[in-house]
PDB file of N, CA and C in Angstrom:
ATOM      1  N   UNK I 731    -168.020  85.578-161.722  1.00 44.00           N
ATOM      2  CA  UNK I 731    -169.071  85.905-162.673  1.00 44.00           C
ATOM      3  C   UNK I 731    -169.524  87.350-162.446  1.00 44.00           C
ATOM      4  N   UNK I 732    -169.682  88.306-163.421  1.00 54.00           N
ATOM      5  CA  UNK I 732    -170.433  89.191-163.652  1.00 54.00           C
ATOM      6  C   UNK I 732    -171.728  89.689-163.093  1.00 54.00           C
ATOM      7  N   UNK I 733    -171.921  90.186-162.215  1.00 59.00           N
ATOM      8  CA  UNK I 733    -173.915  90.437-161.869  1.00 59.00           C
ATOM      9  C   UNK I 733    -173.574  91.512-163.049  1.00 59.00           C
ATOM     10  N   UNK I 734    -175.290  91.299-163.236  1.00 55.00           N
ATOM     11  CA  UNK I 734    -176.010  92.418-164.905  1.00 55.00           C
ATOM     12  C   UNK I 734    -176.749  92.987-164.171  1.00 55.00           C
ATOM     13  N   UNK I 735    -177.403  94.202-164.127  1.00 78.00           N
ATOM     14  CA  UNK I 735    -179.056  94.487-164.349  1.00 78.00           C
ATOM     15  C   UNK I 735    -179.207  95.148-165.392  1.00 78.00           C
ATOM     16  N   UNK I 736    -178.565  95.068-166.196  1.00 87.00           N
ATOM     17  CA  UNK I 736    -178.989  95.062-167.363  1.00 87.00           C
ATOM     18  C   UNK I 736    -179.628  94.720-168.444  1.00 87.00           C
ATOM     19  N   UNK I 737    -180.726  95.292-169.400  1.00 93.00           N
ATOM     20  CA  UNK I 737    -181.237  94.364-170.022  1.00 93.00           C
ATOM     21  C   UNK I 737    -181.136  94.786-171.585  1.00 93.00           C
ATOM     22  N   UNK I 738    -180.049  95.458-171.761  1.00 95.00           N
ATOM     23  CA  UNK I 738    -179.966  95.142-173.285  1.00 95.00           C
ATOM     24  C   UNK I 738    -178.603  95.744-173.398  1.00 95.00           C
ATOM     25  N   UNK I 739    -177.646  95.259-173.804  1.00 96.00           N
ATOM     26  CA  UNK I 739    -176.356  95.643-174.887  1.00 96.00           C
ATOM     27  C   UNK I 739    -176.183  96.229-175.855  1.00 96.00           C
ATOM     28  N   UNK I 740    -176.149  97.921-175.980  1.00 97.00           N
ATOM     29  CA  UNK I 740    -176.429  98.770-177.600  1.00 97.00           C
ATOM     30  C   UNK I 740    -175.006  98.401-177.977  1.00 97.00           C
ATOM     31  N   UNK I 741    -174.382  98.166-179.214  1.00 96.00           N
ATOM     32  CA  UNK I 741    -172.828  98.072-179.678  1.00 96.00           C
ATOM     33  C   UNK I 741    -172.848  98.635-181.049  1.00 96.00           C
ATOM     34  N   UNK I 742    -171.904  99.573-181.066  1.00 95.00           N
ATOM     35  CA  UNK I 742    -171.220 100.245-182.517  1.00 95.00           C
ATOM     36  C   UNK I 742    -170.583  99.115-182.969  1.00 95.00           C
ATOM     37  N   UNK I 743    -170.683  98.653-184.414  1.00 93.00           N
ATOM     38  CA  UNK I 743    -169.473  97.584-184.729  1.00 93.00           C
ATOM     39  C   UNK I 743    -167.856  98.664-184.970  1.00 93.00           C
ATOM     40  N   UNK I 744    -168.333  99.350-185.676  1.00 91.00           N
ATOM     41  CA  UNK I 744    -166.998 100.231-185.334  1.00 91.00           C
ATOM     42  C   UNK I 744    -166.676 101.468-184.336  1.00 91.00           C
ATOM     43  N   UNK I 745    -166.435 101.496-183.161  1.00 87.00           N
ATOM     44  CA  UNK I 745    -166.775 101.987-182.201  1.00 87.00           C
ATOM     45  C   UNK I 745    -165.059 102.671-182.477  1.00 87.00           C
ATOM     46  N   UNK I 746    -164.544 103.539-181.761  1.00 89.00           N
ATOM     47  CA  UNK I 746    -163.263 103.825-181.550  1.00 89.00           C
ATOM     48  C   UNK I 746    -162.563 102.903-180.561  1.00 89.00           C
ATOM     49  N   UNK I 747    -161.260 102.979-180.564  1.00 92.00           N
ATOM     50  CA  UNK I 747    -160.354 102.244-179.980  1.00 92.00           C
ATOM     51  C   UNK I 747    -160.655 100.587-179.338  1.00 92.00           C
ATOM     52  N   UNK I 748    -162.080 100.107-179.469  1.00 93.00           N
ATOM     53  CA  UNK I 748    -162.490  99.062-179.178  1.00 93.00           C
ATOM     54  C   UNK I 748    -163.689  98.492-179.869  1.00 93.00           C
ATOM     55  N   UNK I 749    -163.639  98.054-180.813  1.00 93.00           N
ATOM     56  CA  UNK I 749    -165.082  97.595-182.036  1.00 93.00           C
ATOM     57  C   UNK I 749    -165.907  96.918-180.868  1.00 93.00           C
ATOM     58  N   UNK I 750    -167.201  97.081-181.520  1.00 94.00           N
ATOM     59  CA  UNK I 750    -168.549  96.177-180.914  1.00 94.00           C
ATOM     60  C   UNK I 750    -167.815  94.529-180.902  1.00 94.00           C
ATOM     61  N   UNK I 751    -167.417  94.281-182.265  1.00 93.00           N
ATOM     62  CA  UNK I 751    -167.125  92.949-182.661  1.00 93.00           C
ATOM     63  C   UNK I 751    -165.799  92.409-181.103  1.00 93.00           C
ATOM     64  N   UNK I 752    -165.016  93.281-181.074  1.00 94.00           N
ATOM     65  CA  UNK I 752    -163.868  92.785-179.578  1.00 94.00           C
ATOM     66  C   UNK I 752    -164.643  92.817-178.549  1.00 94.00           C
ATOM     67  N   UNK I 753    -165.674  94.272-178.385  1.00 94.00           N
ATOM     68  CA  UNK I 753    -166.569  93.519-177.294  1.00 94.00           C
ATOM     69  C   UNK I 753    -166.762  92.506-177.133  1.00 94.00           C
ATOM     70  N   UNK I 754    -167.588  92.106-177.793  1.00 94.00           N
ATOM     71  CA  UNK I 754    -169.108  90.889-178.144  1.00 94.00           C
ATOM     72  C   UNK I 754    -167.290  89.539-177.355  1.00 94.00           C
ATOM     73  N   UNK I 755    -166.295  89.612-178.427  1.00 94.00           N
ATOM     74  CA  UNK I 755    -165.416  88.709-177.931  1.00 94.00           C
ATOM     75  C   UNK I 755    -164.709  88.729-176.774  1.00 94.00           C
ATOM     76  N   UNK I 756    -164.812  89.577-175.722  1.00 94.00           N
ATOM     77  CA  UNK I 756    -164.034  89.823-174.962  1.00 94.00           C
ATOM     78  C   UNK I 756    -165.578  89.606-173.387  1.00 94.00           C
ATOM     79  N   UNK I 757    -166.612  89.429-173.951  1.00 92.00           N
ATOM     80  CA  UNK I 757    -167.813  89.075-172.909  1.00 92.00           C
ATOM     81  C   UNK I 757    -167.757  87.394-172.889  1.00 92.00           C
ATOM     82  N   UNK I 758    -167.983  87.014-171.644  1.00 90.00           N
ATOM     83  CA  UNK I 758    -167.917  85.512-170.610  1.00 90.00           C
ATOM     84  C   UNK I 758    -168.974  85.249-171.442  1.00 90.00           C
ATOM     85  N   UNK I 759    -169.134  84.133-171.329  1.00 88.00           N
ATOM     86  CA  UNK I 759    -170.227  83.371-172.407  1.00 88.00           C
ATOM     87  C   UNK I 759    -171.883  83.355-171.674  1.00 88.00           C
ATOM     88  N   UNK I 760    -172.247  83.902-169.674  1.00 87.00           N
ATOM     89  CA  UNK I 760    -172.915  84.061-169.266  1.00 87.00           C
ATOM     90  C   UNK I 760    -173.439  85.079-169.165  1.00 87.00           C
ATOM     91  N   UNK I 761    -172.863  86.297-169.704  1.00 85.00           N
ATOM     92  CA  UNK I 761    -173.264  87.327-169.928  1.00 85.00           C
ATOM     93  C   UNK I 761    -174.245  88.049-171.564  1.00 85.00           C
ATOM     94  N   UNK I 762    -172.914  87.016-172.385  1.00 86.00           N
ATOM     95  CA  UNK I 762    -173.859  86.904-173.448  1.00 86.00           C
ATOM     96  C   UNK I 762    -175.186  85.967-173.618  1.00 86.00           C
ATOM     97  N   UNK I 763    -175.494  85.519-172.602  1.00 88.00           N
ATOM     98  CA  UNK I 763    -176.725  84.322-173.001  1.00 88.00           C
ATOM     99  C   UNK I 763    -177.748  85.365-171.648  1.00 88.00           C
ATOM    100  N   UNK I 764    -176.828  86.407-170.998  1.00 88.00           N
ATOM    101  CA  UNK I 764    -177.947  87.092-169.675  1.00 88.00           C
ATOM    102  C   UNK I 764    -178.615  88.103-170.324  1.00 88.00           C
ATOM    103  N   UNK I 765    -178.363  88.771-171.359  1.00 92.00           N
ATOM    104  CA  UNK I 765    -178.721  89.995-172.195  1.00 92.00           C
ATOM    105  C   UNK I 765    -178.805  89.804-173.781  1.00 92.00           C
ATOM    106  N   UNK I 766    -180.029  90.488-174.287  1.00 96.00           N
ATOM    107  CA  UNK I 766    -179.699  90.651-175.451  1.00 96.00           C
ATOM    108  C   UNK I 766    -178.770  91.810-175.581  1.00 96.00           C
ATOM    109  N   UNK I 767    -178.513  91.410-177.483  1.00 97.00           N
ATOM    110  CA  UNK I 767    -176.923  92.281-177.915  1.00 97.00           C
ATOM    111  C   UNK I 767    -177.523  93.268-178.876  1.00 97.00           C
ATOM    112  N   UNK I 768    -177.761  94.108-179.312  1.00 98.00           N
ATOM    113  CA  UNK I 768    -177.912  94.714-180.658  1.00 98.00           C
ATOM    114  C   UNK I 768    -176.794  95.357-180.690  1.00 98.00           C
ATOM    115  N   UNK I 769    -176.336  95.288-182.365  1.00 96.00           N
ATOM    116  CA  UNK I 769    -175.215  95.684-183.019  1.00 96.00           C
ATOM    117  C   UNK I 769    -175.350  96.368-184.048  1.00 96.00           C
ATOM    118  N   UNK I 770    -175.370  98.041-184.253  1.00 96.00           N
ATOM    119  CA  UNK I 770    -175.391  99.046-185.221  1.00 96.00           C
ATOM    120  C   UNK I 770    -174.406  98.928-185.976  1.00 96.00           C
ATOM    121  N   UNK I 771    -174.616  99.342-186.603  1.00 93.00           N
ATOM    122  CA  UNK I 771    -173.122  99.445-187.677  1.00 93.00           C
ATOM    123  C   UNK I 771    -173.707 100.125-189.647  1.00 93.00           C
ATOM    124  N   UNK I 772    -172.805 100.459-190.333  1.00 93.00           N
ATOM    125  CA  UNK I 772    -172.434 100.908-191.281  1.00 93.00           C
ATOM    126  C   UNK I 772    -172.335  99.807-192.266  1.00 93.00           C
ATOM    127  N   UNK I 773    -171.910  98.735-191.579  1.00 88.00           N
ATOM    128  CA  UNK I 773    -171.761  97.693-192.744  1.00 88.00           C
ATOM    129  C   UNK I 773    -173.216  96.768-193.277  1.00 88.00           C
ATOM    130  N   UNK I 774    -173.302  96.402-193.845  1.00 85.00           N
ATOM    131  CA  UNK I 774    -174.653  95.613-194.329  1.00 85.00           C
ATOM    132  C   UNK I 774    -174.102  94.906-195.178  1.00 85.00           C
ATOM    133  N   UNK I 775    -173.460  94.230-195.304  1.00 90.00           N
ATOM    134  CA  UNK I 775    -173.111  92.579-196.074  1.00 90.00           C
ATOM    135  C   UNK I 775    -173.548  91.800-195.241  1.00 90.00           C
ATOM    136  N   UNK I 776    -173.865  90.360-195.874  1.00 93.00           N
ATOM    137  CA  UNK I 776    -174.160  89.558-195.266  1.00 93.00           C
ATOM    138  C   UNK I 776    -173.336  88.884-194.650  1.00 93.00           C
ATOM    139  N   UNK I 777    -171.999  88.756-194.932  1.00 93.00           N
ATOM    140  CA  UNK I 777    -170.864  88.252-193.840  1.00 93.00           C
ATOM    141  C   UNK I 777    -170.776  88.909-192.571  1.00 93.00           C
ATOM    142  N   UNK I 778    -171.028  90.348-192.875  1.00 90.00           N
ATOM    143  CA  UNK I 778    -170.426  90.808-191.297  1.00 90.00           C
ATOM    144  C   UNK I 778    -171.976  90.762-190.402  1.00 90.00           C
ATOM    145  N   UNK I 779    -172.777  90.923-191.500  1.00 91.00           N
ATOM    146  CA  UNK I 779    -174.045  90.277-190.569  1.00 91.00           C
ATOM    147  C   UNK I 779    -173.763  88.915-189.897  1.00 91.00           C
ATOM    148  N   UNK I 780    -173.423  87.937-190.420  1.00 94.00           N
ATOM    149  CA  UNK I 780    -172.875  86.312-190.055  1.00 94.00           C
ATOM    150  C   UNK I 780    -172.025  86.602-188.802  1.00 94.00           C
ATOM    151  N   UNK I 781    -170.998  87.630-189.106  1.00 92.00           N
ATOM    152  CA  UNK I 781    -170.233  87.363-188.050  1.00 92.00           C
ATOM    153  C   UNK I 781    -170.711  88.191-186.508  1.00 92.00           C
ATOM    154  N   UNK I 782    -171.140  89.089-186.937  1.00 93.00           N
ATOM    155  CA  UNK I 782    -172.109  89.604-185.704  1.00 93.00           C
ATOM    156  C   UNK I 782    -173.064  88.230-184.439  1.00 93.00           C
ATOM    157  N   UNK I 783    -173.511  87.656-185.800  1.00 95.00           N
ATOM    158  CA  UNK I 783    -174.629  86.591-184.837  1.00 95.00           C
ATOM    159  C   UNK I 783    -173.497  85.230-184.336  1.00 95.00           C
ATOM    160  N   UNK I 784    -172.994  85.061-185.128  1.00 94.00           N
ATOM    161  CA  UNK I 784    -171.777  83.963-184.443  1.00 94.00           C
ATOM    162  C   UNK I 784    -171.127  84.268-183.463  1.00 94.00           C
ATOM    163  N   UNK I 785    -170.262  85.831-183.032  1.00 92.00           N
ATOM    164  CA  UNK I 785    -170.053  86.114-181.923  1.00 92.00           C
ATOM    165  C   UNK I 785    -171.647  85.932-180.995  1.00 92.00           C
ATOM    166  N   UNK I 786    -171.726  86.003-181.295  1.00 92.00           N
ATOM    167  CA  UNK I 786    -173.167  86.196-179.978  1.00 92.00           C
ATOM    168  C   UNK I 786    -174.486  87.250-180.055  1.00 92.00           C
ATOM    169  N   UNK I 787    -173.966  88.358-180.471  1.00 95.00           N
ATOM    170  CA  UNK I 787    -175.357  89.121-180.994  1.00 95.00           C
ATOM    171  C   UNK I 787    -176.628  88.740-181.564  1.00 95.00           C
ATOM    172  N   UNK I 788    -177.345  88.863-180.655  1.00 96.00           N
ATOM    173  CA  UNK I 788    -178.897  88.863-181.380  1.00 96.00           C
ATOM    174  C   UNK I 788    -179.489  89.548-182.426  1.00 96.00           C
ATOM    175  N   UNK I 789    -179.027  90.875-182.262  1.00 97.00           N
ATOM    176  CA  UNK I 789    -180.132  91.828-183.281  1.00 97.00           C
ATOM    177  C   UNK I 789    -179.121  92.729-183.984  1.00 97.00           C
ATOM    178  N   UNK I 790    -179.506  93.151-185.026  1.00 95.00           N
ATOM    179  CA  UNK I 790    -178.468  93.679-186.480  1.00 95.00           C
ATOM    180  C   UNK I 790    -179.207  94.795-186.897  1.00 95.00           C
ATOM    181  N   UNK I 791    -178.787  96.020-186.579  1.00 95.00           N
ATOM    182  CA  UNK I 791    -179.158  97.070-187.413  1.00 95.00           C
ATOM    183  C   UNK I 791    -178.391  97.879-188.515  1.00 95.00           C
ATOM    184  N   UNK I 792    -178.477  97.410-189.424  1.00 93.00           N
ATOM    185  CA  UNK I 792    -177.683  98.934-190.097  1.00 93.00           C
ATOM    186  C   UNK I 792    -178.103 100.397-190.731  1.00 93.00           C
ATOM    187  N   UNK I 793    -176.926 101.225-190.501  1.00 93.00           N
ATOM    188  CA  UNK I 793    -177.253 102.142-190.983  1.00 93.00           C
ATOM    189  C   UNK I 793    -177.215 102.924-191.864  1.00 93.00           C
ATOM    190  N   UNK I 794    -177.863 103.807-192.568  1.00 94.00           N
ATOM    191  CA  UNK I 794    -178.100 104.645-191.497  1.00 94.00           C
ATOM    192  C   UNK I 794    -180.050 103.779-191.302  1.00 94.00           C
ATOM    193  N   UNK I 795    -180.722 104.646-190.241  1.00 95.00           N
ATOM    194  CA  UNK I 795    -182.125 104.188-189.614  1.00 95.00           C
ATOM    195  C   UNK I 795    -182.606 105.400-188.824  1.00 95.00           C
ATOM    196  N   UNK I 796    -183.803 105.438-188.591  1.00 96.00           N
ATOM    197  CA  UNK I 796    -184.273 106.390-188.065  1.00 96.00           C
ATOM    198  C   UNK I 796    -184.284 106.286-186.994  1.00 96.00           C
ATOM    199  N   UNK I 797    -184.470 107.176-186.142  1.00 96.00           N
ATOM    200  CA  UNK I 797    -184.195 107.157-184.208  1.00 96.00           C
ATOM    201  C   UNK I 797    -185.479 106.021-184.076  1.00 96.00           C
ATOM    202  N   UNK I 798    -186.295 106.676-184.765  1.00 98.00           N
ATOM    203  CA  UNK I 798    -187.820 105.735-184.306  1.00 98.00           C
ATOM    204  C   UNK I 798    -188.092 104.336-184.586  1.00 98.00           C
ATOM    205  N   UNK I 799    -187.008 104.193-185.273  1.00 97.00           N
ATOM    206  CA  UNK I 799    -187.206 102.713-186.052  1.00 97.00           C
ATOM    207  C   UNK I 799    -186.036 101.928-184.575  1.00 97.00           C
ATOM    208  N   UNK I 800    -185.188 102.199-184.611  1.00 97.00           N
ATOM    209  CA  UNK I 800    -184.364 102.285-183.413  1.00 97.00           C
ATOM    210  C   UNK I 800    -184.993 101.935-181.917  1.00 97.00           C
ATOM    211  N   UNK I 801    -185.357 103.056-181.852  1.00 98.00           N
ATOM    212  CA  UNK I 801    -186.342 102.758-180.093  1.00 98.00           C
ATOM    213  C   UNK I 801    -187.434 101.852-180.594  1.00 98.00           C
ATOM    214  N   UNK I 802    -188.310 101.380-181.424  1.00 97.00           N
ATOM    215  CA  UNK I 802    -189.365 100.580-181.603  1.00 97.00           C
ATOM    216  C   UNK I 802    -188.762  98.983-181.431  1.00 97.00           C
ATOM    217  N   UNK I 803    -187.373  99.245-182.330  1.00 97.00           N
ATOM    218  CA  UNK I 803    -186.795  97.367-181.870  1.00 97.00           C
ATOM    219  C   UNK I 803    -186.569  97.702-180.420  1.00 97.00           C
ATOM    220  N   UNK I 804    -185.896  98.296-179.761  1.00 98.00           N
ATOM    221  CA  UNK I 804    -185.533  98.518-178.526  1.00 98.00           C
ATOM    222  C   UNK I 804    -186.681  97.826-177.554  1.00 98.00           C
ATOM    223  N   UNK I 805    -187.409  98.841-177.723  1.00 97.00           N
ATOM    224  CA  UNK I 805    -189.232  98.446-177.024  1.00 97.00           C
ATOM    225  C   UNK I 805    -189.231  97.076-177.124  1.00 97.00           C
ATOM    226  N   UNK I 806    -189.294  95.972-178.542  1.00 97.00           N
ATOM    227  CA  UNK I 806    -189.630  95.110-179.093  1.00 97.00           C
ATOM    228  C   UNK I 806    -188.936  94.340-178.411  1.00 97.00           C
ATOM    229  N   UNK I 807    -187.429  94.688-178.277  1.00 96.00           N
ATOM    230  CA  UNK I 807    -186.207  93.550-177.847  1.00 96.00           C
ATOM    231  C   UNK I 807    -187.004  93.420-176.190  1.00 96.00           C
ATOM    232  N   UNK I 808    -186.834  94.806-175.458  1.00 95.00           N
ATOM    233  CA  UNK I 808    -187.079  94.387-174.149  1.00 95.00           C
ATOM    234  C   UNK I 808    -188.687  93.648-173.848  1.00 95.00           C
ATOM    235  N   UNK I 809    -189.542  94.243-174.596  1.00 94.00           N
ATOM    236  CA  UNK I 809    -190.940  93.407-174.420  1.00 94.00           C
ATOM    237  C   UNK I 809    -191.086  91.950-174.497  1.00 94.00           C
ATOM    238  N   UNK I 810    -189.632  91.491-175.133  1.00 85.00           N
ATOM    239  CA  UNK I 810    -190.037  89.604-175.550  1.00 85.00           C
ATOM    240  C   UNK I 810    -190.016  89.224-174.961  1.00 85.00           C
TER     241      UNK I 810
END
């Protein structure tokens, strides 16, 4: 198993040579339940929103967004 001290997962869904989405699939199932996930991305349909949270991701941003809107979920995610 994995040790974390980590407490939050930022992910590009389209990242180069390795998408957020192969991440998210390629993480042990204790890692995804040890951290939240947020997942940026370009896309905004509601499928690839679907498929974001079915892999495991918690939180869905798309873009584009402002830095501030950004760090405020951030704040928000780690404060819960």
């Amino acid at each position: 198993m994995m040790e974390s001290s980590y407490d939050l997962m930022i992910l590009d869904y389209m990242m180069p040579n390795l998408t957020g989405i192969e991440v998210i699939e390629l993480l042990p199932q204790e890692i995804k339940m040890s951290m939240p996930i947020l997942m940026l991305t370009a896309k905004s349909q509601e499928s690839d929103r679907q498929k974001v949270f079915d892999l495991g991701a918690d939180y869905f941003m798309s873009k584009p967004f402002s830095p501030i809107k950004l760090m405020n979920l951030v704040e928000d995610i780690l404060n819960d």
